[in-house]
PDB file of C-alpha atoms in Angstrom:
ATOM      1  CA  UNK I   1     -17.482 -18.568 -74.034  1.00  0.00           C
ATOM      2  CA  UNK I   2     -15.650 -21.577 -75.173  1.00  0.00           C
ATOM      3  CA  UNK I   3     -12.752 -19.194 -76.427  1.00  0.00           C
ATOM      4  CA  UNK I   4     -12.312 -17.764 -72.859  1.00  0.00           C
ATOM      5  CA  UNK I   5     -12.297 -21.366 -71.301  1.00  0.00           C
ATOM      6  CA  UNK I   6      -9.798 -22.656 -73.923  1.00  0.00           C
ATOM      7  CA  UNK I   7      -7.476 -19.840 -72.985  1.00  0.00           C
ATOM      8  CA  UNK I   8      -7.593 -20.463 -69.329  1.00  0.00           C
ATOM      9  CA  UNK I   9      -7.356 -24.120 -69.828  1.00  0.00           C
ATOM     10  CA  UNK I  10      -4.443 -23.700 -72.115  1.00  0.00           C
ATOM     11  CA  UNK I  11      -5.954 -26.533 -74.507  1.00  0.00           C
ATOM     12  CA  UNK I  12      -9.393 -28.297 -75.353  1.00  0.00           C
ATOM     13  CA  UNK I  13      -9.530 -29.971 -71.854  1.00  0.00           C
ATOM     14  CA  UNK I  14      -7.673 -29.737 -68.598  1.00  0.00           C
ATOM     15  CA  UNK I  15      -4.258 -31.097 -68.969  1.00  0.00           C
ATOM     16  CA  UNK I  16      -0.481 -30.644 -68.154  1.00  0.00           C
ATOM     17  CA  UNK I  17      -0.686 -26.659 -69.157  1.00  0.00           C
ATOM     18  CA  UNK I  18      -3.636 -26.123 -66.852  1.00  0.00           C
ATOM     19  CA  UNK I  19      -2.229 -27.721 -63.876  1.00  0.00           C
ATOM     20  CA  UNK I  20       1.070 -26.040 -64.504  1.00  0.00           C
ATOM     21  CA  UNK I  21      -0.544 -22.439 -64.590  1.00  0.00           C
ATOM     22  CA  UNK I  22      -2.780 -23.078 -61.356  1.00  0.00           C
ATOM     23  CA  UNK I  23       0.035 -24.629 -59.529  1.00  0.00           C
ATOM     24  CA  UNK I  24       2.059 -21.429 -60.254  1.00  0.00           C
ATOM     25  CA  UNK I  25      -0.747 -19.448 -59.084  1.00  0.00           C
ATOM     26  CA  UNK I  26      -1.050 -21.553 -55.665  1.00  0.00           C
ATOM     27  CA  UNK I  27       2.398 -21.147 -55.153  1.00  0.00           C
ATOM     28  CA  UNK I  28       3.033 -17.667 -55.735  1.00  0.00           C
ATOM     29  CA  UNK I  29      -0.155 -16.338 -53.936  1.00  0.00           C
ATOM     30  CA  UNK I  30       1.044 -16.922 -50.469  1.00  0.00           C
ATOM     31  CA  UNK I  31       4.193 -14.831 -51.307  1.00  0.00           C
ATOM     32  CA  UNK I  32       2.262 -12.086 -52.449  1.00  0.00           C
ATOM     33  CA  UNK I  33      -0.041 -12.268 -49.403  1.00  0.00           C
ATOM     34  CA  UNK I  34       3.056 -12.187 -47.232  1.00  0.00           C
ATOM     35  CA  UNK I  35       4.499  -9.174 -49.095  1.00  0.00           C
ATOM     36  CA  UNK I  36       0.842  -7.167 -48.572  1.00  0.00           C
ATOM     37  CA  UNK I  37       1.327  -8.380 -44.701  1.00  0.00           C
ATOM     38  CA  UNK I  38       4.501  -6.646 -44.560  1.00  0.00           C
ATOM     39  CA  UNK I  39       3.336  -3.564 -46.209  1.00  0.00           C
ATOM     40  CA  UNK I  40       0.517  -3.365 -43.705  1.00  0.00           C
ATOM     41  CA  UNK I  41       2.889  -3.662 -40.627  1.00  0.00           C
ATOM     42  CA  UNK I  42       4.970  -1.014 -42.142  1.00  0.00           C
ATOM     43  CA  UNK I  43       2.028   1.442 -42.363  1.00  0.00           C
ATOM     44  CA  UNK I  44       0.791   0.106 -38.922  1.00  0.00           C
ATOM     45  CA  UNK I  45       4.116   1.061 -37.470  1.00  0.00           C
ATOM     46  CA  UNK I  46       4.225   4.429 -39.024  1.00  0.00           C
ATOM     47  CA  UNK I  47       0.763   5.331 -37.567  1.00  0.00           C
ATOM     48  CA  UNK I  48       0.137   3.242 -34.767  1.00  0.00           C
ATOM     49  CA  UNK I  49      -3.183   1.167 -33.938  1.00  0.00           C
ATOM     50  CA  UNK I  50      -6.486   2.933 -32.618  1.00  0.00           C
ATOM     51  CA  UNK I  51      -9.023   2.073 -30.315  1.00  0.00           C
ATOM     52  CA  UNK I  52     -12.897   1.650 -30.730  1.00  0.00           C
ATOM     53  CA  UNK I  53     -13.446   5.497 -29.712  1.00  0.00           C
ATOM     54  CA  UNK I  54     -10.558   6.672 -32.489  1.00  0.00           C
ATOM     55  CA  UNK I  55      -8.811   8.599 -29.786  1.00  0.00           C
ATOM     56  CA  UNK I  56      -4.770   8.332 -29.163  1.00  0.00           C
ATOM     57  CA  UNK I  57      -3.975   5.564 -27.052  1.00  0.00           C
ATOM     58  CA  UNK I  58      -0.636   5.714 -25.944  1.00  0.00           C
ATOM     59  CA  UNK I  59      -1.577   6.662 -21.998  1.00  0.00           C
ATOM     60  CA  UNK I  60      -2.886   2.943 -22.137  1.00  0.00           C
ATOM     61  CA  UNK I  61      -0.031   1.113 -23.522  1.00  0.00           C
ATOM     62  CA  UNK I  62       1.738  -1.603 -21.461  1.00  0.00           C
ATOM     63  CA  UNK I  63       5.111  -3.166 -22.219  1.00  0.00           C
ATOM     64  CA  UNK I  64       5.414  -5.753 -24.998  1.00  0.00           C
ATOM     65  CA  UNK I  65       7.285  -8.341 -22.944  1.00  0.00           C
ATOM     66  CA  UNK I  66       6.123 -10.029 -21.071  1.00  0.00           C
ATOM     67  CA  UNK I  67       2.449  -9.490 -21.209  1.00  0.00           C
ATOM     68  CA  UNK I  68       2.297  -9.748 -25.170  1.00  0.00           C
ATOM     69  CA  UNK I  69       5.240 -12.051 -25.745  1.00  0.00           C
ATOM     70  CA  UNK I  70       3.585 -14.794 -23.370  1.00  0.00           C
ATOM     71  CA  UNK I  71       0.122 -14.232 -24.961  1.00  0.00           C
ATOM     72  CA  UNK I  72       1.563 -14.711 -28.566  1.00  0.00           C
ATOM     73  CA  UNK I  73       3.868 -17.836 -27.580  1.00  0.00           C
ATOM     74  CA  UNK I  74       0.687 -19.720 -25.977  1.00  0.00           C
ATOM     75  CA  UNK I  75      -1.569 -18.965 -29.100  1.00  0.00           C
ATOM     76  CA  UNK I  76       1.605 -20.140 -31.512  1.00  0.00           C
ATOM     77  CA  UNK I  77       2.030 -23.231 -29.329  1.00  0.00           C
ATOM     78  CA  UNK I  78      -1.919 -24.237 -29.392  1.00  0.00           C
ATOM     79  CA  UNK I  79      -2.032 -23.598 -33.150  1.00  0.00           C
ATOM     80  CA  UNK I  80       1.313 -25.672 -33.592  1.00  0.00           C
ATOM     81  CA  UNK I  81      -0.201 -28.412 -31.488  1.00  0.00           C
ATOM     82  CA  UNK I  82      -3.750 -28.545 -33.026  1.00  0.00           C
ATOM     83  CA  UNK I  83      -2.144 -28.467 -36.553  1.00  0.00           C
ATOM     84  CA  UNK I  84       0.305 -31.228 -35.640  1.00  0.00           C
ATOM     85  CA  UNK I  85      -2.655 -33.453 -34.266  1.00  0.00           C
ATOM     86  CA  UNK I  86      -4.403 -32.778 -37.435  1.00  0.00           C
ATOM     87  CA  UNK I  87      -1.959 -33.601 -39.730  1.00  0.00           C
ATOM     88  CA  UNK I  88      -0.381 -36.638 -38.038  1.00  0.00           C
ATOM     89  CA  UNK I  89      -3.337 -38.494 -36.518  1.00  0.00           C
ATOM     90  CA  UNK I  90      -6.239 -37.268 -38.979  1.00  0.00           C
ATOM     91  CA  UNK I  91      -4.550 -36.381 -42.375  1.00  0.00           C
ATOM     92  CA  UNK I  92      -7.725 -37.254 -44.078  1.00  0.00           C
ATOM     93  CA  UNK I  93     -10.373 -35.483 -41.928  1.00  0.00           C
ATOM     94  CA  UNK I  94     -10.662 -32.468 -44.147  1.00  0.00           C
ATOM     95  CA  UNK I  95     -10.021 -34.226 -47.682  1.00  0.00           C
ATOM     96  CA  UNK I  96     -12.463 -34.983 -50.192  1.00  0.00           C
ATOM     97  CA  UNK I  97     -12.935 -38.873 -51.506  1.00  0.00           C
ATOM     98  CA  UNK I  98     -12.708 -37.167 -55.308  1.00  0.00           C
ATOM     99  CA  UNK I  99      -9.050 -36.638 -54.263  1.00  0.00           C
ATOM    100  CA  UNK I 100      -8.291 -40.194 -54.425  1.00  0.00           C
ATOM    101  CA  UNK I 101      -9.787 -40.593 -57.944  1.00  0.00           C
ATOM    102  CA  UNK I 102      -6.689 -41.047 -60.326  1.00  0.00           C
ATOM    103  CA  UNK I 103      -6.695 -37.956 -62.912  1.00  0.00           C
ATOM    104  CA  UNK I 104      -8.062 -38.355 -66.301  1.00  0.00           C
ATOM    105  CA  UNK I 105      -8.467 -35.606 -68.793  1.00  0.00           C
ATOM    106  CA  UNK I 106     -11.121 -37.148 -70.871  1.00  0.00           C
ATOM    107  CA  UNK I 107     -13.432 -37.612 -67.793  1.00  0.00           C
ATOM    108  CA  UNK I 108     -14.891 -34.558 -65.729  1.00  0.00           C
ATOM    109  CA  UNK I 109     -15.553 -35.555 -62.080  1.00  0.00           C
ATOM    110  CA  UNK I 110     -19.093 -35.527 -61.226  1.00  0.00           C
ATOM    111  CA  UNK I 111     -18.651 -32.956 -58.459  1.00  0.00           C
ATOM    112  CA  UNK I 112     -15.659 -30.460 -58.453  1.00  0.00           C
ATOM    113  CA  UNK I 113     -15.428 -28.097 -55.732  1.00  0.00           C
ATOM    114  CA  UNK I 114     -12.504 -25.973 -54.588  1.00  0.00           C
ATOM    115  CA  UNK I 115     -10.958 -25.363 -51.224  1.00  0.00           C
ATOM    116  CA  UNK I 116     -13.277 -24.628 -48.516  1.00  0.00           C
ATOM    117  CA  UNK I 117     -12.181 -20.914 -48.369  1.00  0.00           C
ATOM    118  CA  UNK I 118     -13.365 -20.178 -51.939  1.00  0.00           C
ATOM    119  CA  UNK I 119     -16.914 -22.324 -51.325  1.00  0.00           C
ATOM    120  CA  UNK I 120     -18.675 -19.001 -50.684  1.00  0.00           C
ATOM    121  CA  UNK I 121     -17.756 -17.705 -54.090  1.00  0.00           C
ATOM    122  CA  UNK I 122     -18.130 -20.997 -55.892  1.00  0.00           C
ATOM    123  CA  UNK I 123     -21.778 -20.905 -54.340  1.00  0.00           C
ATOM    124  CA  UNK I 124     -22.245 -17.498 -55.682  1.00  0.00           C
ATOM    125  CA  UNK I 125     -21.043 -18.660 -59.180  1.00  0.00           C
ATOM    126  CA  UNK I 126     -23.575 -21.584 -59.199  1.00  0.00           C
ATOM    127  CA  UNK I 127     -26.548 -19.666 -58.165  1.00  0.00           C
ATOM    128  CA  UNK I 128     -26.619 -17.826 -61.984  1.00  0.00           C
ATOM    129  CA  UNK I 129     -27.614 -20.304 -64.467  1.00  0.00           C
ATOM    130  CA  UNK I 130     -25.818 -18.390 -66.925  1.00  0.00           C
ATOM    131  CA  UNK I 131     -22.015 -19.230 -67.386  1.00  0.00           C
ATOM    132  CA  UNK I 132     -20.859 -15.515 -68.151  1.00  0.00           C
ATOM    133  CA  UNK I 133     -23.303 -14.273 -65.504  1.00  0.00           C
ATOM    134  CA  UNK I 134     -21.683 -16.666 -62.920  1.00  0.00           C
ATOM    135  CA  UNK I 135     -18.220 -15.951 -63.712  1.00  0.00           C
ATOM    136  CA  UNK I 136     -18.972 -12.248 -63.393  1.00  0.00           C
ATOM    137  CA  UNK I 137     -20.860 -12.645 -60.137  1.00  0.00           C
ATOM    138  CA  UNK I 138     -17.817 -14.713 -58.542  1.00  0.00           C
ATOM    139  CA  UNK I 139     -15.282 -11.969 -59.594  1.00  0.00           C
ATOM    140  CA  UNK I 140     -17.856  -9.354 -58.263  1.00  0.00           C
ATOM    141  CA  UNK I 141     -17.943 -11.491 -54.879  1.00  0.00           C
ATOM    142  CA  UNK I 142     -14.196 -11.198 -54.533  1.00  0.00           C
ATOM    143  CA  UNK I 143     -13.648  -7.818 -55.873  1.00  0.00           C
ATOM    144  CA  UNK I 144     -16.495  -6.315 -53.932  1.00  0.00           C
ATOM    145  CA  UNK I 145     -14.162  -6.813 -50.719  1.00  0.00           C
ATOM    146  CA  UNK I 146     -11.962  -3.858 -52.134  1.00  0.00           C
ATOM    147  CA  UNK I 147     -14.913  -1.770 -52.005  1.00  0.00           C
ATOM    148  CA  UNK I 148     -15.472  -1.970 -48.281  1.00  0.00           C
ATOM    149  CA  UNK I 149     -13.263   1.085 -47.100  1.00  0.00           C
ATOM    150  CA  UNK I 150     -15.065   3.178 -49.756  1.00  0.00           C
ATOM    151  CA  UNK I 151     -18.414   1.944 -48.508  1.00  0.00           C
ATOM    152  CA  UNK I 152     -17.571   2.798 -44.711  1.00  0.00           C
ATOM    153  CA  UNK I 153     -19.714   5.848 -44.032  1.00  0.00           C
ATOM    154  CA  UNK I 154     -19.742   5.642 -40.257  1.00  0.00           C
ATOM    155  CA  UNK I 155     -17.865   8.488 -38.216  1.00  0.00           C
ATOM    156  CA  UNK I 156     -16.878   6.007 -35.947  1.00  0.00           C
ATOM    157  CA  UNK I 157     -13.781   3.422 -36.814  1.00  0.00           C
ATOM    158  CA  UNK I 158     -14.999   0.626 -34.679  1.00  0.00           C
ATOM    159  CA  UNK I 159     -18.683  -1.169 -34.481  1.00  0.00           C
ATOM    160  CA  UNK I 160     -18.096  -1.646 -30.792  1.00  0.00           C
ATOM    161  CA  UNK I 161     -20.861   1.171 -29.873  1.00  0.00           C
ATOM    162  CA  UNK I 162     -23.102   0.351 -33.087  1.00  0.00           C
ATOM    163  CA  UNK I 163     -25.445  -2.455 -32.134  1.00  0.00           C
ATOM    164  CA  UNK I 164     -27.137  -2.023 -35.396  1.00  0.00           C
ATOM    165  CA  UNK I 165     -24.002  -2.547 -37.551  1.00  0.00           C
ATOM    166  CA  UNK I 166     -22.946  -5.484 -35.329  1.00  0.00           C
ATOM    167  CA  UNK I 167     -26.134  -7.287 -36.008  1.00  0.00           C
ATOM    168  CA  UNK I 168     -25.670  -6.841 -39.911  1.00  0.00           C
ATOM    169  CA  UNK I 169     -21.963  -7.765 -39.433  1.00  0.00           C
ATOM    170  CA  UNK I 170     -23.002 -11.206 -37.531  1.00  0.00           C
ATOM    171  CA  UNK I 171     -25.746 -11.387 -40.418  1.00  0.00           C
ATOM    172  CA  UNK I 172     -23.105 -11.200 -42.882  1.00  0.00           C
ATOM    173  CA  UNK I 173     -20.873 -13.693 -41.329  1.00  0.00           C
ATOM    174  CA  UNK I 174     -24.085 -16.360 -41.122  1.00  0.00           C
ATOM    175  CA  UNK I 175     -24.349 -15.537 -44.782  1.00  0.00           C
ATOM    176  CA  UNK I 176     -20.983 -16.462 -45.669  1.00  0.00           C
ATOM    177  CA  UNK I 177     -21.189 -19.389 -43.631  1.00  0.00           C
ATOM    178  CA  UNK I 178     -24.552 -20.671 -45.283  1.00  0.00           C
ATOM    179  CA  UNK I 179     -22.661 -20.034 -48.760  1.00  0.00           C
ATOM    180  CA  UNK I 180     -19.768 -21.972 -47.743  1.00  0.00           C
ATOM    181  CA  UNK I 181     -21.974 -25.040 -46.743  1.00  0.00           C
ATOM    182  CA  UNK I 182     -24.015 -24.803 -49.970  1.00  0.00           C
ATOM    183  CA  UNK I 183     -21.070 -24.428 -52.100  1.00  0.00           C
ATOM    184  CA  UNK I 184     -19.996 -28.105 -50.897  1.00  0.00           C
ATOM    185  CA  UNK I 185     -23.455 -29.374 -51.811  1.00  0.00           C
ATOM    186  CA  UNK I 186     -24.496 -31.246 -54.982  1.00  0.00           C
ATOM    187  CA  UNK I 187     -26.407 -28.657 -57.694  1.00  0.00           C
ATOM    188  CA  UNK I 188     -29.810 -29.694 -56.863  1.00  0.00           C
ATOM    189  CA  UNK I 189     -32.858 -27.974 -54.916  1.00  0.00           C
ATOM    190  CA  UNK I 190     -33.053 -26.966 -52.099  1.00  0.00           C
ATOM    191  CA  UNK I 191     -29.349 -26.160 -52.067  1.00  0.00           C
ATOM    192  CA  UNK I 192     -29.755 -24.110 -55.504  1.00  0.00           C
ATOM    193  CA  UNK I 193     -32.385 -21.812 -53.946  1.00  0.00           C
ATOM    194  CA  UNK I 194     -30.603 -21.537 -50.809  1.00  0.00           C
ATOM    195  CA  UNK I 195     -27.476 -20.555 -52.751  1.00  0.00           C
ATOM    196  CA  UNK I 196     -29.260 -17.921 -54.894  1.00  0.00           C
ATOM    197  CA  UNK I 197     -31.208 -16.287 -51.830  1.00  0.00           C
ATOM    198  CA  UNK I 198     -27.697 -16.043 -49.662  1.00  0.00           C
ATOM    199  CA  UNK I 199     -25.874 -14.686 -52.877  1.00  0.00           C
ATOM    200  CA  UNK I 200     -28.454 -11.864 -53.109  1.00  0.00           C
ATOM    201  CA  UNK I 201     -28.082 -11.141 -49.264  1.00  0.00           C
ATOM    202  CA  UNK I 202     -24.700 -10.922 -49.719  1.00  0.00           C
ATOM    203  CA  UNK I 203     -24.224  -8.393 -52.100  1.00  0.00           C
ATOM    204  CA  UNK I 204     -27.336  -6.595 -50.474  1.00  0.00           C
ATOM    205  CA  UNK I 205     -25.464  -6.518 -47.077  1.00  0.00           C
ATOM    206  CA  UNK I 206     -22.464  -5.069 -48.106  1.00  0.00           C
ATOM    207  CA  UNK I 207     -23.789  -2.509 -50.704  1.00  0.00           C
ATOM    208  CA  UNK I 208     -26.786  -1.216 -49.338  1.00  0.00           C
ATOM    209  CA  UNK I 209     -27.701  -2.638 -45.818  1.00  0.00           C
ATOM    210  CA  UNK I 210     -24.354  -1.396 -43.881  1.00  0.00           C
ATOM    211  CA  UNK I 211     -23.640   1.736 -45.535  1.00  0.00           C
ATOM    212  CA  UNK I 212     -27.159   2.788 -44.883  1.00  0.00           C
ATOM    213  CA  UNK I 213     -27.139   1.752 -41.585  1.00  0.00           C
ATOM    214  CA  UNK I 214     -23.932   3.252 -40.623  1.00  0.00           C
ATOM    215  CA  UNK I 215     -25.571   6.584 -42.268  1.00  0.00           C
ATOM    216  CA  UNK I 216     -28.544   6.241 -40.019  1.00  0.00           C
ATOM    217  CA  UNK I 217     -26.247   5.821 -36.898  1.00  0.00           C
ATOM    218  CA  UNK I 218     -24.365   8.841 -37.715  1.00  0.00           C
ATOM    219  CA  UNK I 219     -27.828  10.920 -37.716  1.00  0.00           C
ATOM    220  CA  UNK I 220     -28.728   9.009 -34.826  1.00  0.00           C
ATOM    221  CA  UNK I 221     -25.586  10.277 -32.692  1.00  0.00           C
ATOM    222  CA  UNK I 222     -26.270  14.018 -33.905  1.00  0.00           C
ATOM    223  CA  UNK I 223     -29.544  14.284 -31.864  1.00  0.00           C
TER     224      UNK I 223
END
């Protein structure tokens, strides 16, 4: 309720305390992600990667240089050129007009929206009329990703030879794209109803359809 909102804000409105703590969060998060990436690489170095069949792939290995080193350099150069082109020639292409409005703690902007990579969670939050329910749904939409390893019921590590799972995977990606689009739109019909339907499908795919399909594919493999 209002007590929780004021605790997060650090006051009765969005002010310096709110901006400071959210800036700190945004500043520290990339370093936390970098730390987890290093841990991921460390464990990957210990066990090695796998192929779609889950078999040992040592016999298929080729030298890192020049094959992979040139490939990585090409990708890095293309990414750097695209990023420089965007920032130097089209700096306002991905911004929002609301960002140019002077800040005023006494006036709430008509349409607040987060960065594009959080729009799917924002759309799920808006799909529930109740404030507490919306916040819980938002937290669940992110926390559910930590359950993905537990929900993996297939005997195969990859989805390369699992056409049903591939169909559901691309359905999930399409659903995320729809949620991202809806999150950037105003809170009005038909966007509200589309967001509610896409939110239900998001949780249904991850919690029910994908694990059940993997179990079905396991049974088909046993025949």
